């Protein structure tokens, strides 16, 4: 079955949507959400409201003292926290449905035991970003959407809600299966939201990529971004959507979104296109 695909880019990288994709419809961004969360962190730090070196127990009373986990280590995946919450999911089809705010608060009280790795060693952690998002909302005294609107969207001259966990149903583009029936989506509106629950149009996501990594409108990009040679990138995947976004120091950039949950294929397609136009 053909996969709905959208490619946006620069310098010879064509703008194209195929097989029913639409660059102006809301799609799931998966872990691309992390660069938004990380940007909110760095912007709050620039305002002086917090520091990347703050230990999380400074902001969260329930966290045991002396874990060594800082906001910086949550943002760059060196906190020692595991990739996923340690409790087994209630549903394999929806691994985050049982990860509620009550569960997060319980885990925070045992964070010294939950941390299974060494602080300072890179271990990609969705749980770490759930904790980071919670810290930021506590520090700012507002909800996560308000953080996104104030610290990311407004400075990039995007309207409030252009990135959101709950876009209008009629404006969503979702993966479909047999007989074009919509496939089930993961529950990403709870505490896991800062790790992977935002939606936006591909055009909005491309605007964010450009503003943060090419034009550097908000200063040095957040530690959420992966760095490789002269490029910066981040990808993301949910049950039925995947995205890859990258930019190069020479100004080239690409954003590729597919309504398919095979992120490896999405990454390969984006990198192949990106490298093909290296000399354009």
Coordinates of C-alpha atoms in Angstrom, one line a residue, residues 42-206:
X42 CA 16.6 27.1 27.2
X43 CA 14.3 30.1 26.8
X44 CA 13.3 29.9 30.4
X45 CA 16.9 29.7 31.4
X46 CA 17.7 32.8 29.3
X47 CA 15.0 34.7 31.1
X48 CA 16.7 33.7 34.4
X49 CA 13.8 31.7 35.8
X50 CA 15.9 28.6 36.1
X51 CA 19.3 27.1 35.2
X52 CA 20.2 24.1 33.1
X53 CA 22.4 23.1 36.0
X54 CA 19.5 23.0 38.5
X55 CA 19.1 19.6 40.2
X56 CA 15.5 18.4 39.7
X57 CA 15.0 18.1 43.4
X58 CA 15.3 21.9 43.6
X59 CA 12.0 22.1 41.7
X60 CA 10.3 18.9 42.7
X61 CA 9.9 18.3 46.5
X62 CA 9.0 14.6 46.0
X63 CA 12.3 13.8 44.3
X64 CA 14.9 12.3 46.7
X65 CA 17.9 14.4 47.3
X66 CA 21.2 13.6 45.7
X67 CA 20.2 11.8 42.5
X68 CA 22.6 14.0 40.5
X69 CA 20.0 14.5 37.8
X70 CA 19.9 18.1 36.4
X71 CA 17.7 19.8 33.8
X72 CA 20.6 19.6 31.4
X73 CA 21.0 15.9 31.9
X74 CA 17.3 15.3 31.2
X75 CA 17.5 17.4 28.1
X76 CA 20.6 15.7 26.6
X77 CA 19.6 12.1 27.7
X78 CA 22.4 11.7 30.3
X79 CA 20.1 11.5 33.4
X80 CA 20.4 7.7 33.8
X81 CA 16.7 7.3 33.5
X82 CA 15.4 4.4 31.3
X83 CA 13.9 4.9 27.9
X84 CA 10.3 4.1 29.1
X85 CA 8.5 4.1 32.5
X86 CA 9.5 0.9 34.3
X87 CA 5.9 -0.3 34.8
X88 CA 4.7 -2.6 32.0
X89 CA 2.1 -1.0 29.8
X90 CA -1.5 -2.0 30.3
X91 CA -1.8 -2.4 26.5
X92 CA 0.8 -3.3 23.9
X93 CA -1.2 -1.4 21.3
X94 CA -1.1 1.7 23.5
X95 CA 2.0 1.7 25.7
X96 CA 1.4 5.1 27.3
X97 CA -2.3 4.7 28.1
X98 CA -1.5 3.6 31.7
X99 CA 1.2 6.3 32.2
X100 CA -0.9 8.8 34.1
X101 CA 0.1 11.8 36.2
X102 CA -0.5 9.7 39.3
X103 CA 2.1 7.2 38.0
X104 CA 4.6 9.9 37.2
X105 CA 4.3 11.3 40.7
X106 CA 4.9 7.9 42.2
X107 CA 7.9 7.4 40.1
X108 CA 9.3 10.8 41.1
X109 CA 9.3 9.7 44.7
X110 CA 11.4 6.7 43.8
X111 CA 13.5 8.3 41.2
X112 CA 16.8 7.2 42.8
X113 CA 15.6 3.6 42.3
X114 CA 14.1 4.2 38.9
X115 CA 17.3 5.5 37.4
X116 CA 18.9 2.4 36.0
X117 CA 21.9 4.0 34.2
X118 CA 24.8 6.2 35.1
X119 CA 24.4 10.0 35.2
X120 CA 26.5 11.4 32.3
X121 CA 26.1 8.4 30.0
X122 CA 23.8 8.9 27.0
X123 CA 20.7 6.7 27.2
X124 CA 17.7 8.0 25.2
X125 CA 14.9 8.5 27.5
X126 CA 11.2 9.4 26.9
X127 CA 10.7 9.2 30.7
X128 CA 13.4 11.8 31.1
X129 CA 11.5 14.2 28.9
X130 CA 8.3 13.5 30.8
X131 CA 10.1 14.5 34.0
X132 CA 11.6 17.6 32.2
X133 CA 8.2 18.7 31.0
X134 CA 6.8 18.4 34.5
X135 CA 9.6 20.4 36.0
X136 CA 9.1 23.2 33.4
X137 CA 5.4 23.4 34.1
X138 CA 6.1 23.6 37.8
X139 CA 8.8 26.3 37.4
X140 CA 6.6 28.3 35.0
X141 CA 3.3 27.8 36.9
X142 CA 1.4 26.9 33.8
X143 CA 0.4 24.1 31.6
X144 CA 2.6 22.6 28.8
X145 CA 0.6 24.2 26.0
X146 CA 1.1 27.6 27.5
X147 CA 4.9 26.9 27.7
X148 CA 4.9 25.9 24.0
X149 CA 2.9 29.0 23.0
X150 CA 5.0 31.5 25.1
X151 CA 8.5 30.2 24.7
X152 CA 8.5 28.6 21.3
X153 CA 5.6 29.6 19.0
X154 CA 5.4 33.3 19.9
X155 CA 9.1 34.0 19.5
X156 CA 9.0 32.2 16.1
X157 CA 6.0 34.3 15.1
X158 CA 3.7 31.3 15.0
X159 CA 0.1 31.5 16.3
X160 CA -0.8 29.9 19.7
X161 CA -1.9 26.3 19.2
X162 CA 0.1 25.9 15.9
X163 CA 1.7 23.0 17.8
X164 CA -0.7 21.2 20.2
X165 CA -1.6 17.9 21.7
X166 CA -5.2 18.2 20.7
X167 CA -5.7 19.7 17.2
X168 CA -9.2 20.0 15.7
X169 CA -10.3 16.5 14.7
X170 CA -11.4 17.7 11.2
X171 CA -7.9 19.1 10.6
X172 CA -6.0 15.9 11.5
X173 CA -4.3 13.6 9.0
X174 CA -4.1 10.1 10.5
X175 CA -2.8 6.8 9.3
X176 CA -5.4 4.5 7.8
X177 CA -5.4 0.7 7.3
X178 CA -7.8 -1.8 5.8
X179 CA -10.7 -0.2 3.9
X180 CA -9.2 3.2 4.8
X181 CA -10.2 2.9 8.4
X182 CA -8.3 5.2 10.8
X183 CA -5.7 3.2 12.8
X184 CA -5.7 3.5 16.6
X185 CA -3.4 6.2 18.0
X186 CA -1.3 6.1 21.2
X187 CA -2.4 8.1 24.2
X188 CA 0.2 10.9 24.3
X189 CA -1.8 13.6 26.0
X190 CA -0.8 12.7 29.6
X191 CA 2.6 13.1 31.2
X192 CA 4.4 11.7 28.2
X193 CA 3.3 14.7 26.1
X194 CA 6.6 16.7 26.4
X195 CA 8.4 13.6 25.1
X196 CA 6.3 13.0 22.0
X197 CA 2.7 14.2 22.0
X198 CA 2.6 17.3 19.9
X199 CA 0.9 17.7 16.5
X200 CA 1.4 20.4 13.9
X201 CA 1.3 20.7 10.2
X202 CA 4.5 19.8 8.3
X203 CA 4.8 23.4 7.3
X204 CA 4.7 24.5 10.9
X205 CA 7.3 21.9 11.9
X206 CA 9.5 23.1 9.0

